[in-house]
mmCIF file of C-alpha atoms and ligand atoms in Angstrom:
data_model
loop_
_atom_site.group_PDB
_atom_site.id
_atom_site.type_symbol
_atom_site.label_atom_id
_atom_site.label_comp_id
_atom_site.label_asym_id
_atom_site.label_seq_id
_atom_site.Cartn_x
_atom_site.Cartn_y
_atom_site.Cartn_z
ATOM 1 C CA MET Y 1 -34.814 8.432 20.033
ATOM 2 C CA THR Y 2 -31.202 9.259 21.571
ATOM 3 C CA LEU Y 3 -28.246 8.117 19.397
ATOM 4 C CA LYS Y 4 -26.642 5.745 21.776
ATOM 5 C CA LEU Y 5 -22.511 6.297 21.285
ATOM 6 C CA ASP Y 6 -19.395 5.256 22.553
ATOM 7 C CA THR Y 7 -17.101 8.145 20.842
ATOM 8 C CA LEU Y 8 -18.452 11.641 19.208
ATOM 9 C CA PHE Y 9 -16.107 13.792 17.457
ATOM 10 C CA ILE Y 10 -17.477 17.173 16.836
ATOM 11 C CA ASN Y 11 -16.690 20.439 15.138
ATOM 12 C CA ALA Y 12 -14.589 18.503 12.349
ATOM 13 C CA ASN Y 13 -14.638 19.337 8.564
ATOM 14 C CA LEU Y 14 -14.645 15.859 7.251
ATOM 15 C CA ALA Y 15 -13.131 14.631 3.908
ATOM 16 C CA THR Y 16 -15.243 11.630 3.760
ATOM 17 C CA MET Y 17 -14.232 10.440 0.397
ATOM 18 C CA ASP Y 18 -17.537 9.058 0.076
ATOM 19 C CA PRO Y 19 -18.008 9.089 -3.858
ATOM 20 C CA ASN Y 20 -21.894 9.258 -3.039
ATOM 21 C CA ILE Y 21 -21.722 12.303 -1.414
ATOM 22 C CA ASP Y 22 -21.346 15.274 -4.362
ATOM 23 C CA ALA Y 23 -18.918 17.792 -3.293
ATOM 24 C CA PRO Y 24 -15.349 17.307 -4.034
ATOM 25 C CA TYR Y 25 -13.342 15.040 -1.184
ATOM 26 C CA GLY Y 26 -17.100 14.234 -0.268
ATOM 27 C CA ALA Y 27 -16.859 16.793 2.103
ATOM 28 C CA ILE Y 28 -19.022 17.683 4.856
ATOM 29 C CA GLU Y 29 -18.097 21.030 6.643
ATOM 30 C CA ASP Y 30 -18.999 21.654 10.529
ATOM 31 C CA GLY Y 31 -19.698 17.667 10.829
ATOM 32 C CA ALA Y 32 -19.501 15.271 13.409
ATOM 33 C CA VAL Y 33 -18.617 11.561 13.341
ATOM 34 C CA GLY Y 34 -20.564 9.224 15.922
ATOM 35 C CA VAL Y 35 -18.573 5.678 16.989
ATOM 36 C CA LYS Y 36 -20.324 2.599 18.684
ATOM 37 C CA ASP Y 37 -18.510 -0.694 18.739
ATOM 38 C CA GLY Y 38 -15.421 0.388 16.682
ATOM 39 C CA ARG Y 39 -17.903 1.828 13.630
ATOM 40 C CA ILE Y 40 -19.111 4.906 12.498
ATOM 41 C CA VAL Y 41 -22.762 4.973 12.831
ATOM 42 C CA TRP Y 42 -23.451 8.572 12.375
ATOM 43 C CA VAL Y 43 -21.779 11.241 9.955
ATOM 44 C CA GLY Y 44 -23.257 14.651 9.062
ATOM 45 C CA ARG Y 45 -23.453 18.205 9.762
ATOM 46 C CA MET Y 46 -23.591 19.329 13.402
ATOM 47 C CA ALA Y 47 -26.701 21.086 12.847
ATOM 48 C CA ASP Y 48 -28.170 18.044 12.441
ATOM 49 C CA LEU Y 49 -26.863 15.779 15.356
ATOM 50 C CA PRO Y 50 -29.709 14.219 16.907
ATOM 51 C CA GLU Y 51 -29.715 13.989 20.235
ATOM 52 C CA TYR Y 52 -27.211 11.682 21.905
ATOM 53 C CA GLY Y 53 -25.387 9.639 24.912
ATOM 54 C CA ALA Y 54 -21.672 9.581 24.095
ATOM 55 C CA GLU Y 55 -19.084 8.252 26.980
ATOM 56 C CA LYS Y 56 -16.185 10.387 25.392
ATOM 57 C CA VAL Y 57 -16.484 13.516 23.176
ATOM 58 C CA HIS Y 58 -13.786 14.530 20.987
ATOM 59 C CA GLU Y 59 -13.599 18.132 20.522
ATOM 60 C CA CYS Y 60 -12.017 18.530 16.553
ATOM 61 C CA ASP Y 61 -11.382 22.481 16.843
ATOM 62 C CA GLY Y 62 -12.664 22.710 13.142
ATOM 63 C CA GLY Y 63 -9.527 20.428 12.283
ATOM 64 C CA TRP Y 64 -10.201 18.202 8.742
ATOM 65 C CA MET Y 65 -11.093 14.420 9.369
ATOM 66 C CA THR Y 66 -9.947 11.588 6.925
ATOM 67 C CA PRO Y 67 -10.273 8.066 6.608
ATOM 68 C CA GLY Y 68 -6.880 6.531 7.988
ATOM 69 C CA LEU Y 69 -4.333 6.657 5.259
ATOM 70 C CA VAL Y 70 -4.005 3.473 3.467
ATOM 71 C CA ASP Y 71 -0.324 2.570 2.312
ATOM 72 C CA CYS Y 72 -1.327 -0.326 -0.135
ATOM 73 C CA HIS Y 73 2.558 -1.561 -1.074
ATOM 74 C CA THR Y 74 5.420 -1.767 0.790
ATOM 75 C CA HIS Y 75 8.204 -3.769 1.403
ATOM 76 C CA LEU Y 76 8.704 -2.305 4.973
ATOM 77 C CA VAL Y 77 10.463 -5.651 6.475
ATOM 78 C CA PHE Y 78 14.117 -5.637 5.396
ATOM 79 C CA GLY Y 79 17.442 -6.221 6.358
ATOM 80 C CA GLY Y 80 20.192 -3.668 5.597
ATOM 81 C CA ASN Y 81 20.072 -0.762 3.286
ATOM 82 C CA ARG Y 82 21.566 -0.015 -0.409
ATOM 83 C CA ALA Y 83 23.242 3.175 0.156
ATOM 84 C CA GLN Y 84 26.142 2.133 -2.047
ATOM 85 C CA GLU Y 85 23.996 0.974 -4.986
ATOM 86 C CA PHE Y 86 22.800 4.506 -4.676
ATOM 87 C CA GLU Y 87 26.104 5.820 -5.315
ATOM 88 C CA GLN Y 88 26.538 3.511 -8.356
ATOM 89 C CA ARG Y 89 23.169 4.400 -9.876
ATOM 90 C CA LEU Y 90 24.410 8.055 -9.371
ATOM 91 C CA GLN Y 91 27.320 7.307 -11.697
ATOM 92 C CA GLY Y 92 25.373 6.136 -14.131
ATOM 93 C CA VAL Y 93 24.597 2.383 -13.851
ATOM 94 C CA SER Y 94 21.112 1.220 -13.855
ATOM 95 C CA TYR Y 95 19.017 -0.541 -11.560
ATOM 96 C CA ALA Y 96 18.460 -3.493 -13.921
ATOM 97 C CA GLU Y 97 22.399 -3.737 -14.475
ATOM 98 C CA ILE Y 98 22.758 -3.755 -10.813
ATOM 99 C CA ALA Y 99 20.362 -6.569 -10.433
ATOM 100 C CA LYS Y 100 21.776 -8.410 -13.184
ATOM 101 C CA ALA Y 101 25.399 -8.085 -11.799
ATOM 102 C CA GLY Y 102 24.119 -10.013 -8.273
ATOM 103 C CA GLY Y 103 23.272 -6.916 -6.197
ATOM 104 C CA GLY Y 104 19.735 -5.057 -6.037
ATOM 105 C CA ILE Y 105 17.092 -7.334 -4.660
ATOM 106 C CA MET Y 106 19.734 -9.985 -4.099
ATOM 107 C CA SER Y 107 22.034 -7.819 -1.803
ATOM 108 C CA THR Y 108 18.740 -7.367 0.551
ATOM 109 C CA VAL Y 109 18.153 -11.187 0.509
ATOM 110 C CA ASN Y 110 21.243 -11.646 1.855
ATOM 111 C CA ALA Y 111 21.189 -8.763 4.542
ATOM 112 C CA THR Y 112 17.921 -10.266 5.301
ATOM 113 C CA ARG Y 113 18.926 -14.029 5.509
ATOM 114 C CA GLY Y 114 21.703 -13.031 8.017
ATOM 115 C CA ILE Y 115 19.452 -10.677 10.349
ATOM 116 C CA ASN Y 116 17.854 -12.397 13.557
ATOM 117 C CA ALA Y 117 13.933 -11.821 13.375
ATOM 118 C CA ASN Y 118 14.297 -9.423 16.761
ATOM 119 C CA ASP Y 119 16.435 -7.068 14.905
ATOM 120 C CA LEU Y 120 14.233 -7.563 12.041
ATOM 121 C CA TYR Y 121 11.280 -6.260 13.709
ATOM 122 C CA GLN Y 122 12.800 -3.716 15.597
ATOM 123 C CA GLU Y 123 14.050 -1.944 12.229
ATOM 124 C CA ALA Y 124 10.734 -2.428 10.798
ATOM 125 C CA SER Y 125 8.977 -0.880 13.622
ATOM 126 C CA THR Y 126 11.388 1.984 13.284
ATOM 127 C CA ARG Y 127 10.434 2.752 10.199
ATOM 128 C CA LEU Y 128 6.596 2.265 10.692
ATOM 129 C CA ILE Y 129 6.712 5.010 13.172
ATOM 130 C CA ASP Y 130 6.773 7.468 10.559
ATOM 131 C CA PHE Y 131 4.063 5.932 8.640
ATOM 132 C CA LEU Y 132 1.962 6.061 11.863
ATOM 133 C CA TYR Y 133 2.720 9.954 12.516
ATOM 134 C CA GLN Y 134 1.577 10.800 8.490
ATOM 135 C CA GLY Y 135 -1.649 8.888 9.226
ATOM 136 C CA VAL Y 136 -1.227 5.492 8.242
ATOM 137 C CA THR Y 137 -3.604 3.188 9.809
ATOM 138 C CA THR Y 138 -3.618 0.340 7.533
ATOM 139 C CA ILE Y 139 -0.426 -0.921 5.715
ATOM 140 C CA GLU Y 140 0.599 -3.581 3.417
ATOM 141 C CA VAL Y 141 3.935 -5.447 4.281
ATOM 142 C CA LYS Y 142 5.296 -8.187 1.412
ATOM 143 C CA SER Y 143 7.880 -10.631 1.901
ATOM 144 C CA GLY Y 144 10.458 -11.586 -0.506
ATOM 145 C CA TYR Y 145 13.583 -10.778 0.669
ATOM 146 C CA GLY Y 146 14.136 -14.341 1.823
ATOM 147 C CA LEU Y 147 13.679 -16.482 -1.396
ATOM 148 C CA ASP Y 148 13.550 -19.380 1.328
ATOM 149 C CA MET Y 149 11.110 -20.970 3.108
ATOM 150 C CA SER Y 150 12.401 -19.811 6.565
ATOM 151 C CA THR Y 151 13.244 -16.487 5.983
ATOM 152 C CA GLU Y 152 10.091 -16.108 3.939
ATOM 153 C CA ILE Y 153 8.297 -17.091 6.863
ATOM 154 C CA LYS Y 154 10.349 -14.937 9.353
ATOM 155 C CA MET Y 155 9.583 -11.859 7.118
ATOM 156 C CA LEU Y 156 5.817 -12.651 7.439
ATOM 157 C CA GLU Y 157 6.139 -13.381 10.941
ATOM 158 C CA VAL Y 158 7.468 -10.296 11.647
ATOM 159 C CA ALA Y 159 4.978 -8.123 9.532
ATOM 160 C CA ARG Y 160 2.116 -9.940 11.501
ATOM 161 C CA LYS Y 161 3.600 -9.110 14.653
ATOM 162 C CA LEU Y 162 3.824 -5.299 13.845
ATOM 163 C CA THR Y 163 0.051 -5.285 13.955
ATOM 164 C CA GLU Y 164 0.392 -5.166 17.607
ATOM 165 C CA ASP Y 165 1.597 -1.627 17.547
ATOM 166 C CA HIS Y 166 -1.467 0.083 16.785
ATOM 167 C CA ILE Y 167 -1.741 -0.253 13.011
ATOM 168 C CA CYS Y 168 -3.315 -2.762 10.727
ATOM 169 C CA VAL Y 169 -0.942 -4.951 8.632
ATOM 170 C CA ARG Y 170 -1.907 -6.583 5.137
ATOM 171 C CA THR Y 171 0.623 -9.443 4.309
ATOM 172 C CA THR Y 172 1.566 -10.399 0.701
ATOM 173 C CA PHE Y 173 3.846 -13.215 0.156
ATOM 174 C CA LEU Y 174 6.174 -12.621 -2.717
ATOM 175 C CA GLY Y 175 8.241 -15.501 -3.128
ATOM 176 C CA ALA Y 176 8.336 -14.406 -6.879
ATOM 177 C CA HIS Y 177 10.428 -11.517 -6.452
ATOM 178 C CA ALA Y 178 14.096 -12.537 -7.746
ATOM 179 C CA LEU Y 179 15.823 -15.827 -8.478
ATOM 180 C CA PRO Y 180 17.714 -17.018 -5.439
ATOM 181 C CA PRO Y 181 21.368 -18.040 -6.895
ATOM 182 C CA GLU Y 182 20.506 -21.378 -5.531
ATOM 183 C CA TYR Y 183 18.073 -21.808 -8.680
ATOM 184 C CA LYS Y 184 20.104 -19.899 -11.108
ATOM 185 C CA ASP Y 185 20.199 -22.399 -13.817
ATOM 186 C CA ASN Y 186 16.477 -23.979 -13.104
ATOM 187 C CA PRO Y 187 14.303 -21.144 -12.514
ATOM 188 C CA ASP Y 188 11.197 -23.482 -13.170
ATOM 189 C CA ALA Y 189 12.405 -25.608 -10.044
ATOM 190 C CA TYR Y 190 11.957 -22.365 -7.909
ATOM 191 C CA ILE Y 191 8.505 -21.841 -9.013
ATOM 192 C CA ASP Y 192 7.865 -25.304 -8.516
ATOM 193 C CA LEU Y 193 9.253 -24.976 -4.624
ATOM 194 C CA ILE Y 194 6.904 -21.659 -4.238
ATOM 195 C CA CYS Y 195 3.768 -23.325 -5.802
ATOM 196 C CA ASN Y 196 4.380 -26.921 -3.835
ATOM 197 C CA GLU Y 197 6.008 -26.274 -0.882
ATOM 198 C CA MET Y 198 5.914 -22.219 0.053
ATOM 199 C CA ILE Y 199 2.434 -21.554 -0.730
ATOM 200 C CA PRO Y 200 0.831 -24.390 0.893
ATOM 201 C CA GLU Y 201 3.057 -23.974 3.912
ATOM 202 C CA ILE Y 202 2.287 -20.226 4.465
ATOM 203 C CA ALA Y 203 -1.318 -20.707 3.797
ATOM 204 C CA ARG Y 204 -1.561 -23.521 6.257
ATOM 205 C CA LEU Y 205 0.223 -21.160 8.859
ATOM 206 C CA GLY Y 206 -2.554 -18.086 7.826
ATOM 207 C CA LEU Y 207 0.557 -15.773 7.378
ATOM 208 C CA ALA Y 208 -0.511 -14.112 4.225
ATOM 209 C CA ASP Y 209 -3.563 -12.336 2.778
ATOM 210 C CA SER Y 210 -2.376 -12.258 -0.509
ATOM 211 C CA VAL Y 211 0.440 -13.268 -3.261
ATOM 212 C CA ASP Y 212 2.499 -11.283 -5.204
ATOM 213 C CA GLY Y 213 4.959 -11.368 -7.886
ATOM 214 C CA PHE Y 214 7.935 -9.495 -10.076
ATOM 215 C CA CYS Y 215 6.946 -9.880 -13.840
ATOM 216 C CA GLU Y 216 9.650 -8.444 -15.468
ATOM 217 C CA HIS Y 217 12.890 -9.250 -17.612
ATOM 218 C CA ILE Y 218 14.772 -9.282 -14.379
ATOM 219 C CA GLY Y 219 11.942 -11.026 -12.845
ATOM 220 C CA PHE Y 220 9.769 -13.711 -13.706
ATOM 221 C CA SER Y 221 7.694 -14.375 -16.899
ATOM 222 C CA PRO Y 222 3.999 -14.349 -17.353
ATOM 223 C CA ALA Y 223 4.006 -18.286 -17.850
ATOM 224 C CA GLN Y 224 5.929 -18.728 -14.447
ATOM 225 C CA ILE Y 225 3.478 -15.945 -12.929
ATOM 226 C CA ARG Y 226 0.917 -17.929 -14.026
ATOM 227 C CA ARG Y 227 1.484 -21.213 -11.968
ATOM 228 C CA VAL Y 228 1.884 -19.075 -8.987
ATOM 229 C CA PHE Y 229 -1.118 -17.432 -8.990
ATOM 230 C CA GLU Y 230 -2.847 -20.722 -9.944
ATOM 231 C CA ALA Y 231 -1.402 -21.923 -6.696
ATOM 232 C CA ALA Y 232 -2.380 -18.744 -4.897
ATOM 233 C CA LYS Y 233 -6.012 -19.287 -5.861
ATOM 234 C CA LYS Y 234 -5.808 -23.168 -4.826
ATOM 235 C CA HIS Y 235 -5.286 -22.150 -1.673
ATOM 236 C CA GLY Y 236 -7.636 -19.245 -1.318
ATOM 237 C CA LEU Y 237 -5.100 -16.389 -1.546
ATOM 238 C CA ALA Y 238 -5.805 -13.212 -3.464
ATOM 239 C CA VAL Y 239 -3.043 -11.928 -5.998
ATOM 240 C CA LYS Y 240 -1.747 -9.061 -7.216
ATOM 241 C CA LEU Y 241 1.369 -8.009 -9.210
ATOM 242 C CA HIS Y 242 4.412 -5.851 -10.007
ATOM 243 C CA ALA Y 243 3.736 -5.656 -13.761
ATOM 244 C CA GLU Y 244 5.251 -3.357 -16.268
ATOM 245 C CA GLN Y 245 7.668 -1.462 -14.172
ATOM 246 C CA LEU Y 246 10.701 -1.465 -16.728
ATOM 247 C CA SER Y 247 8.946 -2.779 -19.805
ATOM 248 C CA ASN Y 248 5.964 -4.589 -21.005
ATOM 249 C CA GLN Y 249 5.510 -8.044 -20.229
ATOM 250 C CA GLY Y 250 1.929 -8.380 -20.182
ATOM 251 C CA GLY Y 251 1.617 -8.899 -16.507
ATOM 252 C CA ALA Y 252 -1.176 -6.534 -15.993
ATOM 253 C CA LYS Y 253 -3.286 -8.530 -18.445
ATOM 254 C CA LEU Y 254 -2.393 -11.632 -16.380
ATOM 255 C CA ALA Y 255 -3.534 -9.964 -13.203
ATOM 256 C CA ALA Y 256 -6.722 -8.948 -14.999
ATOM 257 C CA GLU Y 257 -7.087 -12.538 -15.976
ATOM 258 C CA PHE Y 258 -6.955 -13.958 -12.324
ATOM 259 C CA GLY Y 259 -9.270 -11.300 -11.079
ATOM 260 C CA ALA Y 260 -6.056 -9.381 -9.056
ATOM 261 C CA LEU Y 261 -6.870 -6.817 -6.471
ATOM 262 C CA SER Y 262 -3.946 -4.717 -8.158
ATOM 263 C CA ALA Y 263 -1.427 -4.501 -10.551
ATOM 264 C CA ASP Y 264 1.528 -2.222 -9.324
ATOM 265 C CA HIS Y 265 3.775 0.545 -10.961
ATOM 266 C CA LEU Y 266 2.652 -0.040 -14.672
ATOM 267 C CA GLU Y 267 4.522 2.581 -16.344
ATOM 268 C CA TYR Y 268 4.911 0.711 -19.668
ATOM 269 C CA ILE Y 269 1.519 -0.923 -19.700
ATOM 270 C CA ASP Y 270 -0.425 -0.497 -23.125
ATOM 271 C CA GLU Y 271 -4.146 0.694 -23.542
ATOM 272 C CA ASP Y 272 -5.530 -3.000 -24.371
ATOM 273 C CA SER Y 273 -4.437 -4.088 -20.791
ATOM 274 C CA VAL Y 274 -6.010 -0.887 -19.005
ATOM 275 C CA LYS Y 275 -9.192 -2.231 -20.486
ATOM 276 C CA ALA Y 276 -8.231 -5.531 -19.510
ATOM 277 C CA MET Y 277 -7.703 -4.139 -15.777
ATOM 278 C CA ALA Y 278 -10.945 -2.167 -15.794
ATOM 279 C CA LYS Y 279 -13.100 -5.153 -16.995
ATOM 280 C CA ALA Y 280 -11.803 -7.285 -13.764
ATOM 281 C CA GLY Y 281 -12.103 -4.348 -11.385
ATOM 282 C CA THR Y 282 -8.095 -4.398 -10.887
ATOM 283 C CA VAL Y 283 -6.821 -1.466 -9.165
ATOM 284 C CA ALA Y 284 -3.945 0.361 -10.564
ATOM 285 C CA VAL Y 285 -1.087 0.749 -7.590
ATOM 286 C CA LEU Y 286 1.069 3.954 -8.787
ATOM 287 C CA LEU Y 287 4.378 4.127 -7.082
ATOM 288 C CA PRO Y 288 5.520 7.399 -8.007
ATOM 289 C CA GLY Y 289 8.477 7.127 -5.161
ATOM 290 C CA ALA Y 290 10.214 4.374 -7.217
ATOM 291 C CA PHE Y 291 9.274 5.957 -10.367
ATOM 292 C CA TYR Y 292 11.387 9.754 -8.820
ATOM 293 C CA TYR Y 293 14.150 7.210 -7.090
ATOM 294 C CA LEU Y 294 15.388 5.336 -10.306
ATOM 295 C CA LYS Y 295 15.214 8.449 -12.621
ATOM 296 C CA GLU Y 296 12.497 7.100 -14.615
ATOM 297 C CA ALA Y 297 11.177 8.892 -17.859
ATOM 298 C CA GLN Y 298 8.284 6.900 -18.824
ATOM 299 C CA LYS Y 299 5.036 7.980 -16.807
ATOM 300 C CA PRO Y 300 2.009 5.584 -15.756
ATOM 301 C CA PRO Y 301 -0.908 6.481 -18.667
ATOM 302 C CA VAL Y 302 -2.786 8.107 -15.855
ATOM 303 C CA ASN Y 303 -5.131 9.477 -18.543
ATOM 304 C CA LEU Y 304 -6.034 6.390 -20.040
ATOM 305 C CA PHE Y 305 -6.951 4.916 -16.334
ATOM 306 C CA ARG Y 306 -9.408 7.598 -15.963
ATOM 307 C CA LYS Y 307 -10.765 6.986 -19.627
ATOM 308 C CA TYR Y 308 -11.590 3.541 -18.572
ATOM 309 C CA GLY Y 309 -12.384 4.131 -14.824
ATOM 310 C CA VAL Y 310 -9.696 2.128 -13.627
ATOM 311 C CA PRO Y 311 -9.258 3.256 -9.865
ATOM 312 C CA MET Y 312 -6.109 4.479 -9.048
ATOM 313 C CA ALA Y 313 -4.138 3.717 -5.204
ATOM 314 C CA LEU Y 314 -0.996 5.349 -4.612
ATOM 315 C CA ALA Y 315 1.529 3.736 -2.013
ATOM 316 C CA THR Y 316 5.252 4.402 -0.945
ATOM 317 C CA ASP Y 317 6.522 1.177 -2.117
ATOM 318 C CA CYS Y 318 8.799 1.526 1.176
ATOM 319 C CA ASN Y 319 11.971 -0.625 0.096
ATOM 320 C CA PRO Y 320 15.697 -0.627 0.407
ATOM 321 C CA GLY Y 321 16.412 -0.395 -3.812
ATOM 322 C CA SER Y 322 13.990 1.637 -5.833
ATOM 323 C CA SER Y 323 12.040 3.713 -2.899
ATOM 324 C CA PRO Y 324 13.619 4.044 0.394
ATOM 325 C CA ILE Y 325 10.497 6.300 1.300
ATOM 326 C CA THR Y 326 8.637 6.143 4.813
ATOM 327 C CA SER Y 327 6.587 9.319 3.847
ATOM 328 C CA PRO Y 328 3.327 8.742 2.498
ATOM 329 C CA LEU Y 329 2.411 12.407 2.425
ATOM 330 C CA LEU Y 330 5.679 12.818 0.092
ATOM 331 C CA ILE Y 331 3.907 10.230 -2.329
ATOM 332 C CA LEU Y 332 0.792 12.224 -2.418
ATOM 333 C CA ASN Y 333 2.750 15.459 -3.439
ATOM 334 C CA MET Y 334 5.000 13.502 -5.752
ATOM 335 C CA ALA Y 335 1.494 11.904 -7.435
ATOM 336 C CA CYS Y 336 0.299 15.666 -8.072
ATOM 337 C CA THR Y 337 3.918 16.834 -9.397
ATOM 338 C CA LEU Y 338 5.029 13.847 -11.352
ATOM 339 C CA PHE Y 339 2.029 11.910 -12.298
ATOM 340 C CA ASP Y 340 -0.498 14.990 -12.672
ATOM 341 C CA PHE Y 341 -3.073 13.801 -10.166
ATOM 342 C CA THR Y 342 -5.445 16.270 -8.767
ATOM 343 C CA PRO Y 343 -4.904 16.481 -4.575
ATOM 344 C CA GLU Y 344 -8.512 14.741 -4.099
ATOM 345 C CA GLU Y 345 -7.452 11.879 -6.476
ATOM 346 C CA ALA Y 346 -4.447 11.592 -4.432
ATOM 347 C CA LEU Y 347 -5.863 11.682 -1.242
ATOM 348 C CA ALA Y 348 -8.647 8.736 -2.812
ATOM 349 C CA GLY Y 349 -5.538 7.088 -3.894
ATOM 350 C CA MET Y 350 -4.507 6.481 -0.336
ATOM 351 C CA THR Y 351 -7.844 6.040 1.535
ATOM 352 C CA ARG Y 352 -10.945 4.535 -0.596
ATOM 353 C CA ILE Y 353 -8.718 3.241 -3.314
ATOM 354 C CA GLY Y 354 -6.099 1.869 -1.705
ATOM 355 C CA SER Y 355 -8.487 0.119 0.687
ATOM 356 C CA LYS Y 356 -9.990 -1.463 -2.387
ATOM 357 C CA ALA Y 357 -6.368 -2.474 -3.262
ATOM 358 C CA LEU Y 358 -6.303 -4.479 -0.781
ATOM 359 C CA GLY Y 359 -9.682 -6.099 -0.619
ATOM 360 C CA LEU Y 360 -10.781 -3.960 2.606
ATOM 361 C CA ASP Y 361 -13.034 -1.243 0.829
ATOM 362 C CA ARG Y 362 -16.376 -2.400 2.706
ATOM 363 C CA LYS Y 363 -14.306 -1.896 5.920
ATOM 364 C CA ILE Y 364 -12.343 1.133 5.501
ATOM 365 C CA GLY Y 365 -11.464 4.010 3.205
ATOM 366 C CA THR Y 366 -14.427 6.241 3.733
ATOM 367 C CA LEU Y 367 -16.147 7.996 6.376
ATOM 368 C CA GLU Y 368 -19.384 5.987 6.590
ATOM 369 C CA VAL Y 369 -21.968 4.665 8.521
ATOM 370 C CA GLY Y 370 -21.198 1.060 8.911
ATOM 371 C CA LYS Y 371 -17.347 1.494 7.966
ATOM 372 C CA SER Y 372 -14.652 0.937 10.654
ATOM 373 C CA ALA Y 373 -13.978 3.962 13.005
ATOM 374 C CA ASP Y 374 -10.445 4.261 11.363
ATOM 375 C CA LEU Y 375 -9.788 8.147 10.776
ATOM 376 C CA VAL Y 376 -7.319 10.897 11.539
ATOM 377 C CA VAL Y 377 -8.172 14.546 12.069
ATOM 378 C CA TRP Y 378 -5.401 17.113 10.756
ATOM 379 C CA GLU Y 379 -4.966 20.657 11.805
ATOM 380 C CA ILE Y 380 -5.312 21.955 8.222
ATOM 381 C CA ASN Y 381 -7.415 24.371 6.791
ATOM 382 C CA HIS Y 382 -8.275 22.376 3.373
ATOM 383 C CA PRO Y 383 -7.766 18.649 2.425
ATOM 384 C CA ALA Y 384 -5.492 19.944 -0.494
ATOM 385 C CA GLU Y 385 -2.801 20.911 2.404
ATOM 386 C CA LEU Y 386 -2.012 17.117 2.413
ATOM 387 C CA SER Y 387 -0.493 17.256 -0.881
ATOM 388 C CA TYR Y 388 0.559 20.517 -0.918
ATOM 389 C CA TRP Y 389 3.228 20.172 2.005
ATOM 390 C CA VAL Y 390 5.957 18.400 0.753
ATOM 391 C CA GLY Y 391 6.304 15.202 2.868
ATOM 392 C CA ASP Y 392 4.606 16.879 5.845
ATOM 393 C CA VAL Y 393 2.054 18.993 7.036
ATOM 394 C CA ALA Y 394 3.005 21.933 9.281
ATOM 395 C CA ASN Y 395 0.910 20.781 12.319
ATOM 396 C CA MET Y 396 0.958 17.128 12.879
ATOM 397 C CA ASN Y 397 -2.599 15.537 12.726
ATOM 398 C CA ARG Y 398 -4.261 14.555 15.820
ATOM 399 C CA PHE Y 399 -4.616 11.009 15.625
ATOM 400 C CA TYR Y 400 -7.882 8.991 16.844
ATOM 401 C CA LYS Y 401 -8.308 5.333 15.533
ATOM 402 C CA GLY Y 402 -10.160 3.130 16.489
ATOM 403 C CA VAL Y 403 -9.853 0.192 13.670
ATOM 404 C CA SER Y 404 -12.256 -3.155 13.768
ATOM 405 C CA TYR Y 405 -11.863 -4.957 10.753
ATOM 406 C CA GLU Y 406 -14.825 -7.307 11.984
HETATM 407 O O1 NIG Q 501 8.633 -2.280 -6.050
HETATM 408 N N1 NIG Q 501 10.024 -4.105 -8.613
HETATM 409 C C1 NIG Q 501 10.639 -5.092 -7.472
HETATM 410 N N2 NIG Q 501 10.242 -4.737 -6.178
HETATM 411 C C2 NIG Q 501 10.589 -3.302 -5.623
HETATM 412 C C3 NIG Q 501 12.105 -2.981 -5.471
HETATM 413 C C4 NIG Q 501 12.731 -3.966 -4.661
HETATM 414 C C5 NIG Q 501 14.224 -3.785 -4.253
HETATM 415 O O2 NIG Q 501 14.591 -3.541 -5.488
HETATM 416 O O3 NIG Q 501 14.601 -4.315 -3.102
HETATM 417 C C6 NIG Q 501 9.903 -2.649 -6.204
HETATM 418 O O4 NIG Q 501 10.007 -1.307 -7.130
HETATM 419 FE FE1 FE Q 502 7.518 -3.194 -4.943
#
């Protein structure tokens, strides 16, 4: 029987990242991938390729094909930057001290409130190009620099619009990122606003796929986040959480209790909470860029995640305060040098596991029959090169993307 294809990729080494293939990186050397209607319909060795008819044949010249990279945690849409706070921090003022003095997230909130949607879009799409050229095909973008209804909606609309630029965007409502000054004497009233007005309206407009919060002494308490999660669930939205970044507040346990897609940062998590995450299937999203940029000393307990089988994703956390980084490949390298990941774990963290952190693991994240034809071809000799080069690969990837989430 003839295999009917729209596109066939030939002479590629495949880092399928499929855990069912018993080889590092789920590798198939001298491989081919067949695509029909935006989906992968055939994966295997060139030698096993059946008789086929294809509209297009792409010669991959022995390059390595991987699933498109997934950056599952970013704050890509924001106004202004915080270079002056960087100078302050280098003089010894801490991230938390700057936040308490009204800077930090609040200074970006002021800049984001003051910029119009077009300019906000232009700035974000300029940054997005860096991701695109480093093989990212799916990116999560959070709101959280508005902290009022209209600016949060403006950010989410800008993020949704970025989808048009050849990349899939998942949006996350992060109203519980910081306490806006208007509510400084009554934080619970701000939580009321999030739960009773913002989440219902954002859900009604279909602007967010999930809801996030910042559970921290400079953010919100577990009791406040619990209310936000309850509202999210009521409106059919998935949840995730910035947890245990600067201290242990019990956020990861709360996230697990709510079946969160992910708990993120996690430098200060304890063993019991790791077990709770394992039981709930909640992904640990690790963010070595923020760890590096804030000069943190406490590392996330990677060995505990391994021991209890908590899947570990990696992301840039691109944001103007703690991780002004637009290079996913730099993050792969940092995960190896700072968090003792293997290059294979790093690549899994930005493909298969990253897709799980967004609830997209049935659609993308591996080169497998039935998955979306969401793939990248790199001119490298071994997949470890993606972690080995610091922040780039010597020869840019060639980019074939046929994303279809349906
Ligand atoms: O993921 N921790 C909270 N949120 C961001 C930082 C936001 C900012 O500083 O602007 C983070 O690190
Ligand atoms: Fe973040």
